[in-house]
Tab-separated table of C-alpha atoms in Angstrom:
chain	number	residue	atom	x	y	z
A	215	MET	CA	13.425	-19.145	14.622
A	216	SER	CA	10.807	-17.703	16.964
A	217	ILE	CA	13.269	-15.177	18.397
A	218	ILE	CA	14.168	-13.959	14.917
A	219	GLY	CA	10.461	-13.777	14.004
A	220	ASN	CA	9.719	-11.670	17.096
A	221	LEU	CA	12.641	-9.407	16.227
A	222	PHE	CA	11.194	-8.710	12.769
A	223	ILE	CA	7.746	-8.017	14.257
A	224	ARG	CA	9.308	-5.349	16.494
A	225	PHE	CA	10.475	-3.398	13.440
A	226	ARG	CA	7.129	-3.349	11.616
A	227	LYS	CA	5.986	0.132	10.710
A	228	GLN	CA	2.311	-0.775	10.284
A	229	ILE	CA	-0.248	-2.487	12.533
A	230	GLU	CA	-3.830	-3.372	11.707
A	231	THR	CA	-6.433	-4.657	14.131
A	232	SER	CA	-8.663	-7.487	12.947
A	233	ASP	CA	-10.545	-10.595	14.062
A	234	GLN	CA	-7.603	-12.737	12.910
A	235	GLN	CA	-4.937	-10.978	14.991
A	236	LYS	CA	-2.760	-13.313	17.063
A	237	ASP	CA	-2.324	-10.579	19.698
A	238	SER	CA	-5.642	-10.585	21.596
A	239	SER	CA	-5.288	-6.907	22.553
A	240	LEU	CA	-5.280	-5.996	18.843
A	241	THR	CA	-8.418	-7.869	17.820
A	242	THR	CA	-11.499	-6.045	16.542
A	243	HIS	CA	-13.581	-4.602	19.381
A	244	TYR	CA	-17.382	-4.798	19.235
A	245	TYR	CA	-19.481	-2.293	21.181
A	246	LYS	CA	-23.111	-2.098	22.230
A	247	ALA	CA	-24.003	1.040	20.280
A	248	THR	CA	-25.496	2.145	17.002
A	249	PHE	CA	-23.213	3.107	14.145
A	250	ASN	CA	-24.045	6.808	14.537
A	251	GLN	CA	-23.389	6.829	18.302
A	252	LEU	CA	-20.036	5.099	18.011
A	253	PHE	CA	-18.886	7.029	14.941
A	254	LYS	CA	-19.671	10.343	16.661
A	255	SER	CA	-17.848	9.260	19.848
A	256	VAL	CA	-14.742	8.122	17.977
A	257	GLU	CA	-14.649	11.289	15.888
A	258	GLU	CA	-14.981	13.430	19.032
A	259	LEU	CA	-12.234	11.433	20.763
A	260	PHE	CA	-9.753	12.417	18.040
A	261	ARG	CA	-10.985	16.016	17.786
A	262	GLN	CA	-10.254	16.489	21.503
A	263	ASP	CA	-6.761	14.951	21.304
A	264	ALA	CA	-4.187	17.745	20.903
A	265	ASP	CA	-1.694	15.349	19.277
A	266	CYS	CA	-4.159	14.386	16.532
A	267	LYS	CA	-5.496	16.122	13.448
A	268	ILE	CA	-8.451	14.636	11.592
A	269	THR	CA	-7.739	14.875	7.870
A	270	THR	CA	-10.769	13.072	6.419
A	271	VAL	CA	-14.149	11.908	7.683
A	272	SER	CA	-16.232	9.596	5.506
A	273	LYS	CA	-19.361	8.542	7.319
A	274	ASP	CA	-20.567	6.697	4.195
A	275	HIS	CA	-17.520	4.418	4.371
A	276	GLY	CA	-17.312	4.485	8.176
A	277	GLU	CA	-13.754	5.824	8.100
A	278	ILE	CA	-11.854	8.572	9.858
A	279	ALA	CA	-8.300	9.438	8.775
A	280	VAL	CA	-6.084	10.966	11.459
A	281	GLU	CA	-2.556	12.387	11.463
A	282	ILE	CA	-0.806	11.850	14.802
A	283	ASN	CA	2.133	14.085	15.742
A	284	LYS	CA	3.374	12.684	19.068
A	285	PRO	CA	5.154	10.612	20.317
A	286	ILE	CA	6.078	9.728	16.728
A	287	PRO	CA	4.488	11.024	13.529
A	288	CYS	CA	2.084	8.431	12.157
A	289	PHE	CA	-1.114	8.041	10.180
A	290	LEU	CA	-4.222	6.282	11.476
A	291	ILE	CA	-7.348	5.038	9.730
A	292	VAL	CA	-10.269	4.233	12.027
A	293	THR	CA	-13.004	2.025	10.587
A	294	VAL	CA	-16.431	1.833	12.239
A	295	VAL	CA	-18.802	-0.849	10.926
A	296	SER	CA	-22.316	-1.737	12.053
A	297	VAL	CA	-22.575	-5.504	12.541
A	298	LYS	CA	-26.035	-5.753	14.100
A	299	PRO	CA	-28.612	-3.098	15.048
A	300	LEU	CA	-26.960	-2.541	18.444
A	301	GLU	CA	-23.479	-3.926	17.776
A	302	THR	CA	-20.792	-1.914	16.057
A	303	ALA	CA	-17.158	-2.833	15.397
A	304	VAL	CA	-14.081	-0.601	15.507
A	305	ASP	CA	-10.799	-1.380	13.750
A	306	PHE	CA	-7.584	0.607	13.431
A	307	ASN	CA	-4.795	0.716	10.876
A	308	ILE	CA	-1.767	2.725	11.996
A	309	SER	CA	1.500	3.283	10.140
A	310	SER	CA	4.592	5.434	10.312
A	311	GLU	CA	7.468	6.230	7.975
A	312	LYS	CA	9.826	7.023	10.841
A	313	PHE	CA	12.685	4.658	11.691
A	314	SER	CA	13.503	3.700	15.237
A	315	PRO	CA	16.573	1.648	16.225
A	316	ILE	CA	14.489	-0.084	18.928
A	317	GLY	CA	11.529	-0.705	16.608
A	318	LEU	CA	8.184	1.066	16.196
A	319	GLN	CA	5.811	-1.851	16.779
A	320	PRO	CA	5.676	-1.501	20.599
A	321	ILE	CA	4.923	2.228	20.360
A	322	LEU	CA	2.231	1.788	17.693
A	323	ARG	CA	0.696	-1.164	19.564
A	324	LYS	CA	0.523	0.831	22.807
A	325	ARG	CA	-1.177	3.685	20.960
A	326	LEU	CA	-3.905	1.416	19.530
A	327	ILE	CA	-4.550	-0.216	22.897
A	328	SER	CA	-4.933	3.219	24.508
A	329	TYR	CA	-7.562	4.185	21.894
A	330	TYR	CA	-9.521	1.009	22.598
A	331	GLU	CA	-9.323	1.761	26.332
A	332	LYS	CA	-10.708	5.275	25.763
A	333	ILE	CA	-13.603	3.921	23.703
A	334	ASN	CA	-14.240	1.258	26.393
A	335	LYS	CA	-14.847	4.083	28.893
A	336	ILE	CA	-17.531	5.601	26.648
A	337	HIS	CA	-19.295	2.508	25.275
A	338	THR	CA	-20.007	-0.997	26.545
A	339	LEU	CA	-17.640	-3.583	25.093
A	340	VAL	CA	-19.589	-6.622	23.885
A	341	ARG	CA	-16.581	-8.696	22.802
A	342	SER	CA	-13.235	-8.502	21.088
A	343	GLY	CA	-12.283	-10.766	18.218
A	344	LYS	CA	-14.418	-13.521	16.767
A	345	SER	CA	-16.873	-15.203	19.067
């Protein structure tokens, strides 16, 4: 049954990071930064990416909506939430309408991990997932 379950996961067209994720690389990441510092950094990260187009920025809700063109067209919502005065969390929700015979989940997962890695280079990672 586990093999069949893994097969279905491979064909998911949507991935969301959270504290409850079973995949440790897709858990919520917490950074040592204020909300404003992290929000500005994340927004700038997507503005500088040629494959991305920011469609909506809502600082009040801590959300940035991004259209991604390559390698596959997809839509990303980035959520930035202040947890403590110097601890801010980042979560992603990515989805695509495209079909792939080999499955989209590995491509989408790799994309989210690369965004976390880019943010890790800018800000200090406090923890990922629940502590």
